[in-house]
Coordinates of C-alpha atoms in Angstrom, one line a residue:
X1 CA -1.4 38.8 43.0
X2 CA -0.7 36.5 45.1
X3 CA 0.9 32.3 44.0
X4 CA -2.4 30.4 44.9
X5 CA -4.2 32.4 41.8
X6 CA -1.3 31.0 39.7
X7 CA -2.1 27.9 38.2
X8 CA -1.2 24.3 39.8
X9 CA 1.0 23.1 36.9
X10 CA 3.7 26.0 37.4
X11 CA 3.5 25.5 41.4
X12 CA 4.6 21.7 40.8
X13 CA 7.0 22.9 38.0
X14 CA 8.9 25.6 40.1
X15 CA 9.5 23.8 43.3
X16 CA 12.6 22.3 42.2
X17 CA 13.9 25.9 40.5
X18 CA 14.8 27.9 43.5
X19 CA 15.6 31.2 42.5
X20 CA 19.0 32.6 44.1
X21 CA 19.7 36.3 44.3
X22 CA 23.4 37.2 44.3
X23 CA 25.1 40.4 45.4
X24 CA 24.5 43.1 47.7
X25 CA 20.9 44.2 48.7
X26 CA 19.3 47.0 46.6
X27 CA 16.9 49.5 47.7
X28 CA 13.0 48.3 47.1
X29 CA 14.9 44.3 46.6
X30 CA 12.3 42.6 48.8
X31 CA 8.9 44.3 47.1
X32 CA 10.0 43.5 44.0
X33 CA 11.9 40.2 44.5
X34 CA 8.4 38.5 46.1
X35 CA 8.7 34.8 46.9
X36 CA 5.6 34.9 44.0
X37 CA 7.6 37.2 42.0
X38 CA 10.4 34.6 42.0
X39 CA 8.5 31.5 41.4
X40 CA 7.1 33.0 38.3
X41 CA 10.4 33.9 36.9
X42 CA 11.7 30.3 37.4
X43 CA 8.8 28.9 36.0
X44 CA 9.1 31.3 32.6
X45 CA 12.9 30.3 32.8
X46 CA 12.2 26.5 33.2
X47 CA 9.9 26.3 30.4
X48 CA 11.6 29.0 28.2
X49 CA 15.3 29.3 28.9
X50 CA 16.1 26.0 26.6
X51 CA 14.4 27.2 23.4
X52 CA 16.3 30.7 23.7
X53 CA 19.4 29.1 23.8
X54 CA 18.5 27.3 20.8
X55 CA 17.7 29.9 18.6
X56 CA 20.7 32.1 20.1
X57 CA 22.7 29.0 18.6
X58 CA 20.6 29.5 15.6
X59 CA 22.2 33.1 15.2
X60 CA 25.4 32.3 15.3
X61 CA 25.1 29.6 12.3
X62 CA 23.1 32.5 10.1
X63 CA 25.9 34.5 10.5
X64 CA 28.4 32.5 9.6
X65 CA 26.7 31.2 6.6
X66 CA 26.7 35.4 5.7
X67 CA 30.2 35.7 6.6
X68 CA 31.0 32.6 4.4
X69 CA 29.2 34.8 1.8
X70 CA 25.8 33.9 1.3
X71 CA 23.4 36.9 1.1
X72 CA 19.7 36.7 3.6
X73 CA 16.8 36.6 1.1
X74 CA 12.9 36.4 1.8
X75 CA 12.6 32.3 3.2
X76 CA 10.9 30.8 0.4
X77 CA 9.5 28.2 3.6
X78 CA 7.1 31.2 5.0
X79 CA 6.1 32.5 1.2
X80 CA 2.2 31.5 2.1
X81 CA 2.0 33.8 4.9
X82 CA 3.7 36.9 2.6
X83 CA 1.2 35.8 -0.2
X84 CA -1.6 35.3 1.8
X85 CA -3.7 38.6 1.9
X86 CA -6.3 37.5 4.5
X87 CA -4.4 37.9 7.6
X88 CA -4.6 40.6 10.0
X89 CA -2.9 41.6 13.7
X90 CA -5.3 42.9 16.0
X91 CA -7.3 45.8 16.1
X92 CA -5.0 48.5 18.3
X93 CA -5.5 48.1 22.0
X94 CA -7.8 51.8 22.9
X95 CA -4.6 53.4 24.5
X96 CA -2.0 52.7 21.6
X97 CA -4.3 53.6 18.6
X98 CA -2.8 57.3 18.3
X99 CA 1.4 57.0 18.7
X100 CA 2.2 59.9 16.6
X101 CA 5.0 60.6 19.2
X102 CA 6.7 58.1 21.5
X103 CA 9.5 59.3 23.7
X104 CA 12.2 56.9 25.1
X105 CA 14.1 56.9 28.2
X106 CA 15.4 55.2 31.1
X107 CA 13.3 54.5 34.1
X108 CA 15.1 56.1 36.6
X109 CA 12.7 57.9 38.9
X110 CA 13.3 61.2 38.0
X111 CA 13.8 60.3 33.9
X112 CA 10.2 58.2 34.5
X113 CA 8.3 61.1 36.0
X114 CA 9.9 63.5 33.6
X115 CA 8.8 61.2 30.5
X116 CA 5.7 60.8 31.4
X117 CA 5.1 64.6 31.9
X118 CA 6.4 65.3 28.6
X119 CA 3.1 65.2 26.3
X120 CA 3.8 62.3 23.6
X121 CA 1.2 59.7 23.6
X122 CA 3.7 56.8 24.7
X123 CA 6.9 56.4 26.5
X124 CA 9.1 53.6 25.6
X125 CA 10.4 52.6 29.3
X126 CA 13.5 51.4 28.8
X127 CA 15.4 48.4 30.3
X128 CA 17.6 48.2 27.5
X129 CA 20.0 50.7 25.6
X130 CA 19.4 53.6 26.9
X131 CA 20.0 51.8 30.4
X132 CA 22.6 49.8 32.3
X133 CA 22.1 46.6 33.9
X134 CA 23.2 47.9 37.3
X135 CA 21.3 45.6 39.6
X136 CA 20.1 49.0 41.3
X137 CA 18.6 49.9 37.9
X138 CA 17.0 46.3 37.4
X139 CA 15.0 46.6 40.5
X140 CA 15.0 50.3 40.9
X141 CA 12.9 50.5 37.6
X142 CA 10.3 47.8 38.5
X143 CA 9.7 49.7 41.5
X144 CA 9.3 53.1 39.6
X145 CA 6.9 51.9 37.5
X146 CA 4.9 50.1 39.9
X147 CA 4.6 53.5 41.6
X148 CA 4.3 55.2 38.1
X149 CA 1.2 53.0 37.4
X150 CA -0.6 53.5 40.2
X151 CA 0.2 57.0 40.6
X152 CA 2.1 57.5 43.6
X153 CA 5.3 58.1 42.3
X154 CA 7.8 61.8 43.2
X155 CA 11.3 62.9 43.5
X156 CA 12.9 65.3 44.6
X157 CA 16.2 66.4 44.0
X158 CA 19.4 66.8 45.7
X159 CA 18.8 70.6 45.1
X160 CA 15.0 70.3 46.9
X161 CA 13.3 70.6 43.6
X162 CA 10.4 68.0 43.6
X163 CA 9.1 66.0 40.5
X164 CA 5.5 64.9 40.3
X165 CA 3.1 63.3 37.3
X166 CA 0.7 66.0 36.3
X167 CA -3.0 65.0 35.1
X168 CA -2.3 63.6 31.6
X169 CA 0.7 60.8 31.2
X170 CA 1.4 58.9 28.1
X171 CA 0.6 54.8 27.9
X172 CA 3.7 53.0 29.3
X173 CA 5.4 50.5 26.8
X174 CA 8.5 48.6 28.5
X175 CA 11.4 47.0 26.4
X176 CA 12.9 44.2 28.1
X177 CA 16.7 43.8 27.9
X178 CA 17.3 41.2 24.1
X179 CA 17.5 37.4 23.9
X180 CA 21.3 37.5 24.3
X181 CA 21.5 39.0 27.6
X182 CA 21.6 37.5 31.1
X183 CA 20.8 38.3 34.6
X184 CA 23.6 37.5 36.1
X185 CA 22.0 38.4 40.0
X186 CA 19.3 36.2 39.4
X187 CA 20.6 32.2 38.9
X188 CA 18.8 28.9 38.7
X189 CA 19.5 25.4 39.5
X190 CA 22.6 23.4 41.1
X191 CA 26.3 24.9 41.2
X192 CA 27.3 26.6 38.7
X193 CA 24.4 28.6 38.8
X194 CA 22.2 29.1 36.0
X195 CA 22.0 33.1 35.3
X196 CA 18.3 33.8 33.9
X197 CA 17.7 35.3 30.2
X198 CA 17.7 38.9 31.6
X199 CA 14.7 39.8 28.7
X200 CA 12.3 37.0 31.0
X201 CA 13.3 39.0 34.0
X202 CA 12.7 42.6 32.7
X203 CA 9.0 41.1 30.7
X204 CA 8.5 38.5 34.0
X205 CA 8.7 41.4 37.0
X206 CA 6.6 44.1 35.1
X207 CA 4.0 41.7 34.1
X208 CA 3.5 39.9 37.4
X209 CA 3.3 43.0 39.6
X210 CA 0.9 45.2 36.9
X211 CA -0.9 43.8 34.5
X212 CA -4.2 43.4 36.9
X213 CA -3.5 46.9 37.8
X214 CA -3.3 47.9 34.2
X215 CA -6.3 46.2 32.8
X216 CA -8.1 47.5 35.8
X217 CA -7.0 51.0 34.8
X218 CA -7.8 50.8 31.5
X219 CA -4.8 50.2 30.0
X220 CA -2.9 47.0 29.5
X221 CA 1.1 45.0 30.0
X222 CA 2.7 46.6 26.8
X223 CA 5.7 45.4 25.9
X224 CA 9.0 46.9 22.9
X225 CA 10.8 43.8 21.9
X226 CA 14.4 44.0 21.2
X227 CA 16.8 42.7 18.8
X228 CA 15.0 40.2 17.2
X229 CA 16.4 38.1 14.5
X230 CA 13.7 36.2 13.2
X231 CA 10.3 35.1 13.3
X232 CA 11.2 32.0 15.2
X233 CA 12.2 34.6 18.2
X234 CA 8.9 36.4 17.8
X235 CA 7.3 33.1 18.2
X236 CA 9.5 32.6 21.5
X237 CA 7.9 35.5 22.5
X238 CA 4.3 34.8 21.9
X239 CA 4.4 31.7 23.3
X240 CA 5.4 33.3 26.8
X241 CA 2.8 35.9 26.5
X242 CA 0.0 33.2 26.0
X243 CA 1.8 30.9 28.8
X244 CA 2.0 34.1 30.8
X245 CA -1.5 35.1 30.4
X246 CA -2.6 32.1 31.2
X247 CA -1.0 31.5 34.2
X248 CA -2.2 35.0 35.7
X249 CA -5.4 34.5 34.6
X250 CA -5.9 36.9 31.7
X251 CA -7.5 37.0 29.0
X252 CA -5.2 35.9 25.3
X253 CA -4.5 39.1 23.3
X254 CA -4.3 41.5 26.9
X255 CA -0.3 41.8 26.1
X256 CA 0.5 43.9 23.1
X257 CA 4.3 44.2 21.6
X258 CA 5.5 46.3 19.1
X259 CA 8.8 44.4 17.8
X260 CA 11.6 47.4 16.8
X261 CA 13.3 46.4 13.2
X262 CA 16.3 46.4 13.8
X263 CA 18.5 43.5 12.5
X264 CA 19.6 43.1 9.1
X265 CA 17.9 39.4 9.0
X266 CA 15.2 40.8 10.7
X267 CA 14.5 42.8 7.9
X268 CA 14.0 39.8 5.3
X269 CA 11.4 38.5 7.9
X270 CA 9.0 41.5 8.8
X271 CA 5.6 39.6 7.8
X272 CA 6.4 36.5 9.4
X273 CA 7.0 38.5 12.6
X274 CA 3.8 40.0 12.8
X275 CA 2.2 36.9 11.7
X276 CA 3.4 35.4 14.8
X277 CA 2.4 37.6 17.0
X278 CA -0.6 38.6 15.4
X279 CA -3.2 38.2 18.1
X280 CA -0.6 40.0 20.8
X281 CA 1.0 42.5 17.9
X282 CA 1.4 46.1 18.4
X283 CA 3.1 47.1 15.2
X284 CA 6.9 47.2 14.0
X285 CA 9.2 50.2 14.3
X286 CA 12.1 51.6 12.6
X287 CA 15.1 50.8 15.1
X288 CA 17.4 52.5 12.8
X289 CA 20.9 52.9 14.9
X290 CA 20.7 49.3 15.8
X291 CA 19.5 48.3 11.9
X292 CA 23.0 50.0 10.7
X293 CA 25.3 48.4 13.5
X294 CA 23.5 45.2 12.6
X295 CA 24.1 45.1 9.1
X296 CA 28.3 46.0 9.9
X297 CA 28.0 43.5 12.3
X298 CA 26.9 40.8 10.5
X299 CA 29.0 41.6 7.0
X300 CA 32.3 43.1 8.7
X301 CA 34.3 40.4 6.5
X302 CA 32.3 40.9 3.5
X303 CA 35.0 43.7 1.8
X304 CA 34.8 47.2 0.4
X305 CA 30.8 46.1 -0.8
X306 CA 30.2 46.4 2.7
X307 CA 32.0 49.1 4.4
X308 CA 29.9 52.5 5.2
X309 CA 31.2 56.1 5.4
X310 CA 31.4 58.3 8.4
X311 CA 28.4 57.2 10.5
X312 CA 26.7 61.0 10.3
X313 CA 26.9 60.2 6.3
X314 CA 24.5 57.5 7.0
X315 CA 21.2 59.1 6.9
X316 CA 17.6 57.4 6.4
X317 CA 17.5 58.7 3.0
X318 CA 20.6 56.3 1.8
X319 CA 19.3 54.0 -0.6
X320 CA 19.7 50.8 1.7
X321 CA 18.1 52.9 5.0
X322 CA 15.4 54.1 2.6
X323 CA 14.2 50.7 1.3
X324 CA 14.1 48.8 4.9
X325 CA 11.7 52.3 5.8
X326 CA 9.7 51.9 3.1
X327 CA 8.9 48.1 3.4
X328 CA 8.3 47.9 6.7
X329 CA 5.4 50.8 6.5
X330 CA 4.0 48.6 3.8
X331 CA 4.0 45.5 5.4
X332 CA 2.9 47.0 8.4
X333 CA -0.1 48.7 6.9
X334 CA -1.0 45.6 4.8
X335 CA -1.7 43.7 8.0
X336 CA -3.4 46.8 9.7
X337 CA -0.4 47.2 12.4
X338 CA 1.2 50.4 13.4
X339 CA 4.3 52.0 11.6
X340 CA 6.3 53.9 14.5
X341 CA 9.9 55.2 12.6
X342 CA 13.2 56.1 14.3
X343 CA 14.5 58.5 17.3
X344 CA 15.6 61.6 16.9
X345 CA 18.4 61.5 18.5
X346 CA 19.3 65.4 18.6
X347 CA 18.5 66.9 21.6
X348 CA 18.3 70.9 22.5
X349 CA 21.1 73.0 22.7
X350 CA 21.6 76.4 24.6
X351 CA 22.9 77.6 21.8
X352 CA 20.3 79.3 19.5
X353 CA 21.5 79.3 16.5
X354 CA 22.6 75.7 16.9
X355 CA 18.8 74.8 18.3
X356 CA 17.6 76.4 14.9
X357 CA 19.6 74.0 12.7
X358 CA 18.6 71.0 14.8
X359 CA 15.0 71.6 15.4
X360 CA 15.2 72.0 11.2
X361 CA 16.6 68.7 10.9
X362 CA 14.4 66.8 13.1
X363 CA 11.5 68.2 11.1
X364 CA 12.8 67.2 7.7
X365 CA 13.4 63.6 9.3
X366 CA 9.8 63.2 10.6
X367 CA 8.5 65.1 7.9
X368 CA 9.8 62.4 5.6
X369 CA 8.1 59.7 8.0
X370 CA 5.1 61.0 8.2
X371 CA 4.9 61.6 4.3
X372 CA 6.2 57.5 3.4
X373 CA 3.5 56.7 6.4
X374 CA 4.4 55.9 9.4
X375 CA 1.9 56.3 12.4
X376 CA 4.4 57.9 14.3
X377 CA 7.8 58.2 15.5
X378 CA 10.4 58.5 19.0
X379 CA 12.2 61.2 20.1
X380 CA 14.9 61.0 23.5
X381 CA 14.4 64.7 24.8
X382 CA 10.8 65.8 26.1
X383 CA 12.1 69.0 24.5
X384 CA 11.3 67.2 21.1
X385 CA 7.9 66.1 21.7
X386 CA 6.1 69.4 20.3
X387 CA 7.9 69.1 17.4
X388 CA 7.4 66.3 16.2
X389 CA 3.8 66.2 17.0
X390 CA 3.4 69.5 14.7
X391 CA 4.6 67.5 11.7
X392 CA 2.5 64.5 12.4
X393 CA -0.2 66.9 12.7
X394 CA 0.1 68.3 9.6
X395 CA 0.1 65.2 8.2
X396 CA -2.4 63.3 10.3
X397 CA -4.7 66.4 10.7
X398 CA -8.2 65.0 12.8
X399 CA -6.5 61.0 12.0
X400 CA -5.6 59.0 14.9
X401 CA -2.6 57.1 12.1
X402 CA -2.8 56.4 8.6
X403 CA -3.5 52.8 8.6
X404 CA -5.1 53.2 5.3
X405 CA -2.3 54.1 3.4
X406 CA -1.1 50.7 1.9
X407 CA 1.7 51.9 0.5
X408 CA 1.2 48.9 -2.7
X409 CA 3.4 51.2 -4.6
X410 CA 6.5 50.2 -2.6
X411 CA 8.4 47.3 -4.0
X412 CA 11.2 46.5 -2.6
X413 CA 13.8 43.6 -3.3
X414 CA 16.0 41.6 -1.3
X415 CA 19.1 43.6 -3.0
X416 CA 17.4 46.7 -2.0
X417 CA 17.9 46.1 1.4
X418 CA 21.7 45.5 0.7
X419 CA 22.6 48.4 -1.6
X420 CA 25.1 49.4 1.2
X421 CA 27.8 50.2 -1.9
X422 CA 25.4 52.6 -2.7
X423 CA 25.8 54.4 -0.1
X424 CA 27.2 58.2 -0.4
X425 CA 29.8 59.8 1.9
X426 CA 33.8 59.2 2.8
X427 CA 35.4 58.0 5.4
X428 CA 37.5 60.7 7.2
X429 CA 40.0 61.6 10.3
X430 CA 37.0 63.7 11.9
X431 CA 34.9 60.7 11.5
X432 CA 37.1 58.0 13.1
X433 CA 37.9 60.5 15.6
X434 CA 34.3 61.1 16.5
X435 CA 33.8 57.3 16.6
X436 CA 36.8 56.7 19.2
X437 CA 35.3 59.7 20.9
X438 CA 31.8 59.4 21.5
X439 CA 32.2 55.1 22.4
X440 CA 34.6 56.9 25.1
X441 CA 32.8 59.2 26.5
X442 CA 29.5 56.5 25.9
X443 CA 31.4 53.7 28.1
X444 CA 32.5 55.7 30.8
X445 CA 29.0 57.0 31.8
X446 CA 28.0 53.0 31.4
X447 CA 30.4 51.9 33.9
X448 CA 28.5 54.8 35.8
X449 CA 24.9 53.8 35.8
X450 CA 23.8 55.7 32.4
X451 CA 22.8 54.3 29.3
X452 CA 21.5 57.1 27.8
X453 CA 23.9 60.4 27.5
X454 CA 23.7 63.4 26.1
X455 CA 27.7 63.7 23.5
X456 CA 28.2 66.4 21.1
X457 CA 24.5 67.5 21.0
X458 CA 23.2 63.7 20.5
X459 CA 21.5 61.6 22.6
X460 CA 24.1 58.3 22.8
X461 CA 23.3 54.5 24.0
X462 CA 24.0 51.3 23.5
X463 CA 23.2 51.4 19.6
X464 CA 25.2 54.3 18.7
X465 CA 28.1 53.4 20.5
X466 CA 28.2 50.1 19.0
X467 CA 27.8 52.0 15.6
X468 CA 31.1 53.7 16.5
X469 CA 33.6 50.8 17.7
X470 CA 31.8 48.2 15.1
X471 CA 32.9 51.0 12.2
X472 CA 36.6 51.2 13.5
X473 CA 37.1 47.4 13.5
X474 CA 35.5 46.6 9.9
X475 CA 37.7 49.3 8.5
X476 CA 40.6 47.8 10.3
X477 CA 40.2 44.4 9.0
X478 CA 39.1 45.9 5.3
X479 CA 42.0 47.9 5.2
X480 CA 40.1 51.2 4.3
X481 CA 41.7 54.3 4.1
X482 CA 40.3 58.2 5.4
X483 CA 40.0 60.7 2.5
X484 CA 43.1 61.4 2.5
X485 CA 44.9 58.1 1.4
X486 CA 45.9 57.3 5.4
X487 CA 45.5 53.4 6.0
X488 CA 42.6 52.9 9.1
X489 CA 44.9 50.4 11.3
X490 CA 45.1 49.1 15.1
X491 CA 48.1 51.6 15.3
X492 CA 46.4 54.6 14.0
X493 CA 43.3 54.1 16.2
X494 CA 45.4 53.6 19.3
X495 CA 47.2 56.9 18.8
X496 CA 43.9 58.7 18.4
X497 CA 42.5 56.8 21.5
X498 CA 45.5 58.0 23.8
X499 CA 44.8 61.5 22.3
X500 CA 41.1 61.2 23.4
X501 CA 41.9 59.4 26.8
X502 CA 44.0 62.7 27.7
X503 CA 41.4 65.0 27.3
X504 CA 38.5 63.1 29.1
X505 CA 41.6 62.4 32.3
X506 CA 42.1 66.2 31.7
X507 CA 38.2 67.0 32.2
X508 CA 37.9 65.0 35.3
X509 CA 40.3 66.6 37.0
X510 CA 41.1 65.6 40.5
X511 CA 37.7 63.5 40.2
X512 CA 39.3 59.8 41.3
X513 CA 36.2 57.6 40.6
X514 CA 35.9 59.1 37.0
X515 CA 39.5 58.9 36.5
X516 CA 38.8 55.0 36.9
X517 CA 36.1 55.0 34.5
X518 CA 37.6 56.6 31.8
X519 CA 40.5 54.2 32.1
X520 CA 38.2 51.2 32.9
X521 CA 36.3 52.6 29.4
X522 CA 39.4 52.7 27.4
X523 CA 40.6 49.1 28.9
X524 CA 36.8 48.3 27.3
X525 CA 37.3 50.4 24.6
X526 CA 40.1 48.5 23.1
X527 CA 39.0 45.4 23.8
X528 CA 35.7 45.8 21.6
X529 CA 37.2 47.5 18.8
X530 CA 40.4 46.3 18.0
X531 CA 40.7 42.5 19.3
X532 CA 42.0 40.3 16.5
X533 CA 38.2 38.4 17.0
X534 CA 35.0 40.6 17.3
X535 CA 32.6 40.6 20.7
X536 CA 29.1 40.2 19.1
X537 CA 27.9 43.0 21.8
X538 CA 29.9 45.6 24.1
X539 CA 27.4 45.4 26.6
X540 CA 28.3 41.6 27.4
X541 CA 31.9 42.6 28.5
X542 CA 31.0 45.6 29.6
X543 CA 29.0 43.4 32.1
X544 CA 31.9 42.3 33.5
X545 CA 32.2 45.6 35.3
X546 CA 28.9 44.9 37.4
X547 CA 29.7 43.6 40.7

């Protein structure tokens, strides 16, 4: 599309927002970066970027009134929306009304081709946790999925094997990076330079080069959104679609988001969110890894009430995990939107016996979804995909979802959502050894270009990794103690860290670039876990890194 269908207004009001690009050139920069590509994103930053910083101000006041010890509740300022039984979302777009499996992934080319071969009905295209804002990835993954779209995307392989897309591909769904992140390549305004709100980036590039193409397709600009907080984000976000839409001349309601759960606040504000995005609204899914580092996040000082077990104790069927499930299919289903629950984050092993035991326990996890109601659910490996769709299968039999199960039987409570005390499980070496271990491991690979990795027969990113070094620094500054009686301090954790540093130096061998990683990754390591003050996000340091 080119910047004279764009509408006069945002011509006049990007003039004086020149866009400046920083860094080295990365392949595919120039048909991506367009002069029209660029104008739009200044435009969506100059009438956008103030009211994000706001409500990222707005954050940081609700957590300190939790902190100071004040517990979230329902807002007794939106109660007419919860009571109100009238209101709807709209009617799934055609291509999203069956989602019974989604499968995430970053869009690197051979990871995009290999997702959308894979057989679930949607893939989650990921700008977000399971990848790394590596400029190279930023642009890299535009381009694959303007190729992806129109079909005339391939790879092949260092070894000569070569990846195609076969006949049937799932309907693409792109998570932008969250609110709190920045692109720190693209800038704005007058010395110092302005870095954009890397989400406006991510949601500005895909829309402006493919929504024509996916309306003309059949299909439609289909969007995740990350890491909300509350409704007043959600509204933020529907106010750029409609600007958005507008301004390329589509029709209101041809963007669709699906907003993942997965803040503890968030929680207490499920209805509103769909309320507010109720003519662009997809549905709500069950971002469980990011829902538990959430809730540590935001209580760390809170005491013992607060502090969690080993995070593989932590399963969906904890009384706390269970309730946030269980209200979220019911509000969903109230208002006619989609209920998609949580990834499976096991992946396939070589191993037989081991495959056995994991394939079990992803079908008792979606089995249990699919039974409390949800339309559908994620997976990370395409060797998940036929699994999962069995179960729903079972459950869904000739249905496309099971919108009509209203689930009025669930009542759940605002202490329902914080029964973390109830919680089963102890905390032990193996666990804070795992926790030092995996964040490792995790980091290095992110200093390396990949956000998603396979550790110990799990499928890591950002969320679980923040899981890990969030749960050694609240039982730091609660003074916990393992099973045995042994006191979780600094000191402790830096002896275990050493221990684990030696034996990733050891597996790199004479490998100097991974040597630097590692060390780079416990440098990072350190930082996020055991400063006397806690980063908010690992990613944000970890940012640093990125020339």
């Amino acid at each position: 599309m080119s910047a004279g269908l764009m509408n006069d207004e945002m011509t006049a009001t990007t003039q004086a927002a020149e866009v400046q690009i920083s860094g080295s050139d990365v392949p595919r920069q120039d048909e991506i970066l367009t002069p029209e590509a660029l104008q739009f994103l200044a435009d969506l930053h100059a009438r956008f970027a103030g009211r994000r910083a706001d409500l990222l101000a707005m954050r940081q006041r609700r957590r300190e009134r939790i902190a100071s010890g004040h517990d979230p509740d329902f807002l007794p300022e939106t109660r007419a929306i919860r009571d109100d039984p009238r209101w709807q979302v709209a009617a799934p777009a055609p291509d999203l009304v069956d989602r019974r499996v989604e499968i995430t992934g970053p869009t690197d080319r051979k990871m995009t081709i290999n997702a959308l071969n894979s057989g679930a009905q949607v893939w989650l295209a990921d700008f977000e946790d399971a990848n790394t804002p590596h400029f190279t990835n930023v642009v890299g993954g535009q381009a694959n999925l303007y190729d992806a779209i129109r079909r005339t995307i391939d790879y092949t392989s260092p070894e000569g094997k070569r990846y195609e897309l076969g006949e049937q591909t799932p309907t693409i769904v792109v998570r932008p990076r969250g609110w709190h992140l920045t692109e720190k390549h693209l800038t704005v305004g007058r010395e110092p330079h302005d870095p954009m709100a890397a989400a406006l980036v991510d949601f500005g590039l895909y829309f402006f080069h493919n929504a024509h193409e996916l309306v003309r397709r059949g299909s439609g600009p289909y969007f995740y959104l990350p890491k909300l907080e509350s409704h007043l984000e959600a509204r933020l976000w529907n106010d750029v679609f409609v600007y958005a839409q507008e301004a390329l001349g589509l029709p209101r309601g041809t963007i669709r988001a699906t907003v993942l759960i997965e803040t503890i606040t968030a929680a207490f504000e499920m209805e509103e969110i769909l309320y507010e995005l109720r003519e662009h609204s997809a549905g709500l899914n069950a971002g469980r890894w990011d829902y538990i580092f959430s809730l540590i996040k935001n209580f760390r000082h809170r005491g013992g009430r607060f502090v969690l077990p080993d995070r593989a104790a932590v399963t969906m069927t904890v009384p706390f995990m269970r309730a946030y499930t269980e209200l979220l299919v019911r509000t969903c289903h109230r208002r006619g939107a989609h209920a998609i629950g949580g990834m499976a984050a096991f992946i396939p092993s070589k191993d037989s016996q081991v495959n056995e035991e994991v394939f079990d326990k992803v079908r008792q996890d979606k089995r249990r979804e699919a039974e409390d109601g949800f339309d559908g659910s994620w997976v990370a490996h395409p060797g998940m995909v036929e699994t999962v769709r069995e179960v729903f299968d079972e459950v869904l039999g000739t249905r496309s979802n099971q919108l009509d199960r209203q689930r009025a039987d669930v009542q759940v409570r605002a202490a329902d959502l914080l029964r973390v005390d109830a919680t089963p499980g102890r905390i032990t070496e193996r666990g804070l050894r795992t926790n030092v271990s995996v964040a490792l491991r995790y980091l290095e690979a992110w200093l390396g270009g990949q956000g998603a990795v396979g550790i110990f027969g799990l499928m890591e990113d950002a969320a679980t990794a923040e899981i890990s070094r969030s749960q050694i620094w609240q039982w730091i500054d609660s003074e916990a103690a393992l099973d045995d009686g042994t006191l979780v301090t600094a000191r402790l954790v830096g002896e275990i860290v050493a221990e684990e540093t030696e034996a990733l130096l050891a597996e790199a061998g004479d490998d100097g670039a991974r040597q630097r990683r590692i060390e780079q990754a416990r440098e990072l390591f350190e930082y996020v876990a055991l400063s006397p003050e806690y980063p908010m996000f690992l990613t944000v340091p970890a940012y640093a890194y990125y020339v």
